[in-house]
Short mmCIF file of C-alpha atoms in Angstrom, two decimals:
data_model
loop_
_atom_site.label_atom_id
_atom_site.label_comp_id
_atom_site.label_asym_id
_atom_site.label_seq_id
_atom_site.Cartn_x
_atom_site.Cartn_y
_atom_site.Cartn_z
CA UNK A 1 7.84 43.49 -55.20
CA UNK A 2 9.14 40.21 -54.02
CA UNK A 3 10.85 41.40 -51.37
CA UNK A 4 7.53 43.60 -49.75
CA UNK A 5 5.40 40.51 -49.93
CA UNK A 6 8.28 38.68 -47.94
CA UNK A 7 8.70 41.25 -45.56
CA UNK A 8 4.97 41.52 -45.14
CA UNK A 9 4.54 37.74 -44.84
CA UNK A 10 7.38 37.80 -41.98
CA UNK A 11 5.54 40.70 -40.15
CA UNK A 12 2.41 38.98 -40.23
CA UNK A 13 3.98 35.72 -38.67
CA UNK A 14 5.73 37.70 -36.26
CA UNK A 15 2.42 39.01 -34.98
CA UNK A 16 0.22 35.42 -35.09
CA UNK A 17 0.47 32.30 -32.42
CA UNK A 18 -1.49 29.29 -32.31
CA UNK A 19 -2.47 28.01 -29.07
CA UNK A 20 -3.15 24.19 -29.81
CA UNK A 21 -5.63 21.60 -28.28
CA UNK A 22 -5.13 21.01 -23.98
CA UNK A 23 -3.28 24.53 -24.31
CA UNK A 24 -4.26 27.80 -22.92
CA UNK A 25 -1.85 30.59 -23.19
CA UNK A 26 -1.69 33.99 -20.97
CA UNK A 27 -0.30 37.43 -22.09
CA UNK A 28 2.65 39.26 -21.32
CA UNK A 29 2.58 42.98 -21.79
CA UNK A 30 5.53 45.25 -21.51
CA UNK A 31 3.21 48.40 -21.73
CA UNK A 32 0.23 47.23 -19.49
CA UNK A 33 1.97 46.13 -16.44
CA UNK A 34 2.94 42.48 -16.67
CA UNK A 35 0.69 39.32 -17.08
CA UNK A 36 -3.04 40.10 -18.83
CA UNK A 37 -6.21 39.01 -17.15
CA UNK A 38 -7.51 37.31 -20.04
CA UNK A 39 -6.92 33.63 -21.08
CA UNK A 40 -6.44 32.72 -25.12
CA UNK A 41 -8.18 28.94 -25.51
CA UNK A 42 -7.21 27.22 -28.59
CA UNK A 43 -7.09 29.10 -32.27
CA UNK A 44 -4.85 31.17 -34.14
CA UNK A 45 -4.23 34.60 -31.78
CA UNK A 46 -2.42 38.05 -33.11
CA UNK A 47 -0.28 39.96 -30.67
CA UNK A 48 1.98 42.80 -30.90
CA UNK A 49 5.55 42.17 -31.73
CA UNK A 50 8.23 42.79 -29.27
CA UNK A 51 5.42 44.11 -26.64
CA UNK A 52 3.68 41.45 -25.84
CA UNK A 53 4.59 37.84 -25.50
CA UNK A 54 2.11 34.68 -25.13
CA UNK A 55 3.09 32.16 -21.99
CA UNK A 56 1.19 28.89 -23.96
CA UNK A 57 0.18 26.22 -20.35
CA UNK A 58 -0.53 22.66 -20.81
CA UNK A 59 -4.00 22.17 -19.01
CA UNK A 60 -4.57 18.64 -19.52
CA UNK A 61 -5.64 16.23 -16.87
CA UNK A 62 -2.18 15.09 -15.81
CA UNK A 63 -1.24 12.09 -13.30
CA UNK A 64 0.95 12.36 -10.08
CA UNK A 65 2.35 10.43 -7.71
CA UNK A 66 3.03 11.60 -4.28
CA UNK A 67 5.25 9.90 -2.12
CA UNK A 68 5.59 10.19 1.82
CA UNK A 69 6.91 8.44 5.08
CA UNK A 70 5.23 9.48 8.41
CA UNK A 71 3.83 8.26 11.51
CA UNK A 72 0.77 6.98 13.09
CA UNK A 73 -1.04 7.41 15.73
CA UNK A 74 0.96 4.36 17.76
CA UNK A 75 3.91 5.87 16.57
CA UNK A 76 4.26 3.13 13.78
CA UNK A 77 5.95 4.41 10.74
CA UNK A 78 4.19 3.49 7.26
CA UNK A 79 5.47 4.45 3.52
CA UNK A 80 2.61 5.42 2.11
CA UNK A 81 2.34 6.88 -1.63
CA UNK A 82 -1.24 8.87 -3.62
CA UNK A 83 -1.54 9.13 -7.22
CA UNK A 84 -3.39 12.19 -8.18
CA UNK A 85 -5.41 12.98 -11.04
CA UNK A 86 -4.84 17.28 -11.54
CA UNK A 87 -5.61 20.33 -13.61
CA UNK A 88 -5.28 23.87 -13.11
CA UNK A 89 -8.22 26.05 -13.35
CA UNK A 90 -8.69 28.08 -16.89
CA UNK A 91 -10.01 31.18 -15.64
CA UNK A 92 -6.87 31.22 -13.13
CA UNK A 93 -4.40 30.95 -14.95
CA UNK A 94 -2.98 34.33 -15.25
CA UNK A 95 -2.99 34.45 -11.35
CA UNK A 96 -1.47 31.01 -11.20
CA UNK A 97 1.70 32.22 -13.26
CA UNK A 98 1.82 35.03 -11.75
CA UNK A 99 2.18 33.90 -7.91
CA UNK A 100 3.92 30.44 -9.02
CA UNK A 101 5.50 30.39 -12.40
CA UNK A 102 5.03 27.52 -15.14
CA UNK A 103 6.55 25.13 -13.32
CA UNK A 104 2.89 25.33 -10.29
CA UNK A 105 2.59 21.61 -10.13
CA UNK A 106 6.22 21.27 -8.62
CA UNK A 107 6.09 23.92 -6.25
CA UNK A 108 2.43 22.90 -4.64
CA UNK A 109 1.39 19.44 -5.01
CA UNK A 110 4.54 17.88 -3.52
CA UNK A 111 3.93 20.53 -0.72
CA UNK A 112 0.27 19.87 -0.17
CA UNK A 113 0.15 16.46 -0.58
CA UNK A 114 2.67 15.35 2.54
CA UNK A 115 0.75 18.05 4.78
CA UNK A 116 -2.22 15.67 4.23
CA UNK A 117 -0.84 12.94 4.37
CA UNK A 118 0.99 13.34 7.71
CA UNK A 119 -2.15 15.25 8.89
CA UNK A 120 -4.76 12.27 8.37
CA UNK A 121 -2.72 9.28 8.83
CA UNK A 122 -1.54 10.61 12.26
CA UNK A 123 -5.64 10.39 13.33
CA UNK A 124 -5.28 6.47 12.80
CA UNK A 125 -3.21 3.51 14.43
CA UNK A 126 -1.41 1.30 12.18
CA UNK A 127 -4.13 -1.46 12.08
CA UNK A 128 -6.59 0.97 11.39
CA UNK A 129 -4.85 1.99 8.02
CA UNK A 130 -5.50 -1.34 6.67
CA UNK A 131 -9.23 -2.00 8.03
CA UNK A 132 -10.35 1.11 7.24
CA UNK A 133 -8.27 2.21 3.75
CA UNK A 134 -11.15 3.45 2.17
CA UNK A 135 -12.36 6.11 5.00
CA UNK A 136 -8.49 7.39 4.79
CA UNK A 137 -8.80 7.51 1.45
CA UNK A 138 -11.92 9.62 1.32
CA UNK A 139 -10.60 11.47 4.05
CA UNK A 140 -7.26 12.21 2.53
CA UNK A 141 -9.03 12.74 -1.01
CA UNK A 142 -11.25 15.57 1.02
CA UNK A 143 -8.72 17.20 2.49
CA UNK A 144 -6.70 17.09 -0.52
CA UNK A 145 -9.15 19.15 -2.78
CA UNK A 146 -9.64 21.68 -0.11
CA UNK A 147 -6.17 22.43 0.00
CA UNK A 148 -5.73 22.54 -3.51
CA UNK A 149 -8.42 25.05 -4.27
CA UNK A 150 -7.10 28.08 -2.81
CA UNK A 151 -4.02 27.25 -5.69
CA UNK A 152 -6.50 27.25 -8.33
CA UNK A 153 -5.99 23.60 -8.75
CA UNK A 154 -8.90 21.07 -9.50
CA UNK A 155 -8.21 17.17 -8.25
CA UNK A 156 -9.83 15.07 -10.56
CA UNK A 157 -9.11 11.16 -8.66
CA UNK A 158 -7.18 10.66 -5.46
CA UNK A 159 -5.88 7.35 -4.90
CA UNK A 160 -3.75 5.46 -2.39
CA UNK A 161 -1.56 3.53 -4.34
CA UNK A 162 1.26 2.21 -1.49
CA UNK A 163 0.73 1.51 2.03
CA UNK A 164 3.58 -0.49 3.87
CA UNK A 165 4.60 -0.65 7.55
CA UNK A 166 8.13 -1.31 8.99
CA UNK A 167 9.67 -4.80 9.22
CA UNK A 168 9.42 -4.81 13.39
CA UNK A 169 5.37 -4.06 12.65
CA UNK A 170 4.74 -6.83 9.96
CA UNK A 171 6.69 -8.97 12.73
CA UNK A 172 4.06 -8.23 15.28
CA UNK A 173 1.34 -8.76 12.70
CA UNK A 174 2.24 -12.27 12.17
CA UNK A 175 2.91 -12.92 15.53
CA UNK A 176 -0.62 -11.63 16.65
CA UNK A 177 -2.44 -13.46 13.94
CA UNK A 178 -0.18 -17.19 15.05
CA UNK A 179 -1.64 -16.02 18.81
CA UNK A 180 -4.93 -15.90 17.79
CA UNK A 181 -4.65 -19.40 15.69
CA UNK A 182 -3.74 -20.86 18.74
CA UNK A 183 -6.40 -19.28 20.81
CA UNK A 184 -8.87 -20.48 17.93
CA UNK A 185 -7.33 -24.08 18.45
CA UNK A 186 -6.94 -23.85 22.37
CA UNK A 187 -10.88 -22.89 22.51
CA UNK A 188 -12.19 -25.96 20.14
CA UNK A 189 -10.17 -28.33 22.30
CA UNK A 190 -11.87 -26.91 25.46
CA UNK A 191 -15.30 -27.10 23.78
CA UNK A 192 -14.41 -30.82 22.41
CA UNK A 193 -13.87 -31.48 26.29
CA UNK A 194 -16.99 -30.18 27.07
CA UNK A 195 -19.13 -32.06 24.49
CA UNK A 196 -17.28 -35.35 25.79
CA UNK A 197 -17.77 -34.27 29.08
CA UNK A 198 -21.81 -33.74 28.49
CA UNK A 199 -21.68 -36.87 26.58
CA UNK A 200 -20.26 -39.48 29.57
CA UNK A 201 -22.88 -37.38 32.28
CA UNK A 202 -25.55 -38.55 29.68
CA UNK A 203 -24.43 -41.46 29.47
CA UNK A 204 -24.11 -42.06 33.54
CA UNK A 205 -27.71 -40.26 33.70
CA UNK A 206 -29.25 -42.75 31.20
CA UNK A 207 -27.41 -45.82 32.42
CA UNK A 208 -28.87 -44.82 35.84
CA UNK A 209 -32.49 -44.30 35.21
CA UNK A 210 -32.12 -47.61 33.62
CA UNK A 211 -30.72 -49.56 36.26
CA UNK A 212 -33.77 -47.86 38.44
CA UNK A 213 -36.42 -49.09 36.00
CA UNK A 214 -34.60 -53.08 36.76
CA UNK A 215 -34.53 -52.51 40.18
CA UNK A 216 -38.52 -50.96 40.46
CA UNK A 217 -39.57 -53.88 37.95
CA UNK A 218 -37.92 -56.69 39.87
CA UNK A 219 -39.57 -55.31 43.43
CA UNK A 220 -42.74 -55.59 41.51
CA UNK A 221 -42.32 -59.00 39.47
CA UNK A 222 -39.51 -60.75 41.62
CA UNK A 223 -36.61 -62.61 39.52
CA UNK A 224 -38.38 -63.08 36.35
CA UNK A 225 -37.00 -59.99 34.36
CA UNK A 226 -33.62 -61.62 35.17
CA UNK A 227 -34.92 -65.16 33.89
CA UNK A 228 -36.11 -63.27 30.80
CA UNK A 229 -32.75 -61.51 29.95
CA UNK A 230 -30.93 -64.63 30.23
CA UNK A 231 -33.15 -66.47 27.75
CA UNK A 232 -32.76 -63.32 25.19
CA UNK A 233 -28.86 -63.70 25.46
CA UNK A 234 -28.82 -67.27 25.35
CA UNK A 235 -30.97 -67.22 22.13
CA UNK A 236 -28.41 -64.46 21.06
CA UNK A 237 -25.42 -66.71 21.93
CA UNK A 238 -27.41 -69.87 20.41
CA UNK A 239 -27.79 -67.88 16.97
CA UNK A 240 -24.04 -66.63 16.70
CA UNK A 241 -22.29 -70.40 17.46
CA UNK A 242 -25.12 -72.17 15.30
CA UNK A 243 -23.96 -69.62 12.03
CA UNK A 244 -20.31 -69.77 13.02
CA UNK A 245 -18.17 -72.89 10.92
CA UNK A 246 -15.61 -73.78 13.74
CA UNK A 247 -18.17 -74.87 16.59
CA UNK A 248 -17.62 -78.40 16.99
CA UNK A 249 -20.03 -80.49 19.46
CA UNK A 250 -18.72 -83.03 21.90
CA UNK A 251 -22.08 -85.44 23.36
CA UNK A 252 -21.48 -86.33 26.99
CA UNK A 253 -20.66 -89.55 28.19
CA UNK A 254 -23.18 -91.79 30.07
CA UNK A 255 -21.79 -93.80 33.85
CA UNK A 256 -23.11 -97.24 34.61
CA UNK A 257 -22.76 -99.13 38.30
CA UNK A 258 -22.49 -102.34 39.55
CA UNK A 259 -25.86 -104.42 39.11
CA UNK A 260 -26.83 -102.90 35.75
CA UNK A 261 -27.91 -99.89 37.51
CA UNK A 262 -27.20 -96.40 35.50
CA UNK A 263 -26.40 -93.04 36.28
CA UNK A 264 -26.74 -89.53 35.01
CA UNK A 265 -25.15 -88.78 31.83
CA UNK A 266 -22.62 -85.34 31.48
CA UNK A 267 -23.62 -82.54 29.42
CA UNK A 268 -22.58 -82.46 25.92
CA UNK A 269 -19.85 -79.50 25.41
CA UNK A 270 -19.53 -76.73 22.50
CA UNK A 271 -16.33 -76.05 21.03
CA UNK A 272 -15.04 -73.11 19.20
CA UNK A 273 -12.00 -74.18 17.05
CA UNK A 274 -10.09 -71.29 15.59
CA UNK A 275 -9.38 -72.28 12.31
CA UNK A 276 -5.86 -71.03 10.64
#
């Protein structure tokens, strides 16, 4: 009795398989031509011993990165590398194995991706790769999903991950940008000159206009805008020796004649002393 129950238990293992979560699994039948049309989801299945045999296919969302070295449109060559988010399509995955085997994402994505690549990138010079990354990006993520749809594939996220020119490009980067430094410099110095420049004609201009108002003023009053100055700078000069401490006044010295008579006396002198 034993021994039925174990055999029965063993046949009834023999025809169960569980297909388990992110799995689908496709049928092959030895009687009905090859690989079934239908796709198991997840569960507990029954199939027929030794006739049929499931294929279980991970269908999780599944990163990859895609490497690729090509040219540009100035003939510059740039390592550039996409990380793709993928899945295959449920309801094609009996076509999928059939025309590509379990091992799909190897044979196409690799393939499809550096077709892109090389295809879009070759539209753009090498500066234009880095000003405009996120048009190449849509561009490549576009072109990406088309070409992946007639393999059943769906692209979740495409991404560019790595973008780097050759060493004689990055040279001619830095170069241009010291150029345009000194350009940047070279152009303030010019307009420095020119603001000087503006400055001393303004300068002449306004000096002019008022050595023209003296000249129309003294036609018109004579000498006595002259007198006037001179008694505004010596009050000016009076003020700065009568608050400076090292002016020291000498009185001038009277002559007398013969016969009592007297003369005029000399002016009494102003002495800055510089004191150490």
């Amino acid at each position: 009795m034993s021994g039925v129950l174990g055999v029965g238990a063993l046949t009834v293992n023999t025809c169960l398989y569980n297909v388990d979560g992110g799995e689908r699994a496709v049928m092959y039948d030895m009687l009905r031509g090859g690989i079934l049309d239908d796709v198991r989801s997840e569960g507990t299945h029954f199939m027929i011993p030794f006739v049929q045999r499931p294929i279980v296919l991970d269908v999780r969302t599944r990163p990859r990165e895609i490497p690729s070295v090509t040219g540009t449109k100035d003939l510059q060559m740039v390592n550039i590398k996409l990380r793709v988010l993928w899945r295959p399509i449920y309801e094609k995955l009996p076509q999928i194995y059939r025309e590509l085997g379990a091992d799909y994402d190897e044979r196409v994505l690799p393939s499809i991706g550096n077709e892109v690549l090389k295809s879009v990138v070759a539209q753009y010079n090498a500066e234009e790769l880095l000003s405009k990354r996120q048009e190449v990006s849509h561009r490549i993520r576009s072109e990406l999903v088309k070409r992946a749809a007639h393999f059943h594939l769906d692209l979740d996220d495409v991404a560019i991950t790595h973008l780097t020119f050759g060493k004689e490009f990055m040279r001619a980067i830095e170069s241009k940008q010291v150029a345009s430094q000194e350009a940047e410099r070279q152009a303030f110095v010019v307009k420095k000159a020119d603001q000087e420049r503006m400055a001393v004609v303004t300068r002449a201009e306004g000096e002019a206009e008022a050595a023209s108002i003296i000249t129309k003023a003294m036609e018109k009053n004579g000498n006595a805008i002259i007198e006037v100055r001179r008694i505004d700078a010596s009050k000016e000069i009076a003020g700065k020796l009568a608050n400076s401490r090292n002016i020291t006044y000498l009185p001038g010295g009277a002559s007398g004649g013969s016969g009592g008579s007297s003369g005029s006396g000399s002016p009494g002198l102003l002495l800055g002393i510089d004191a150490k």
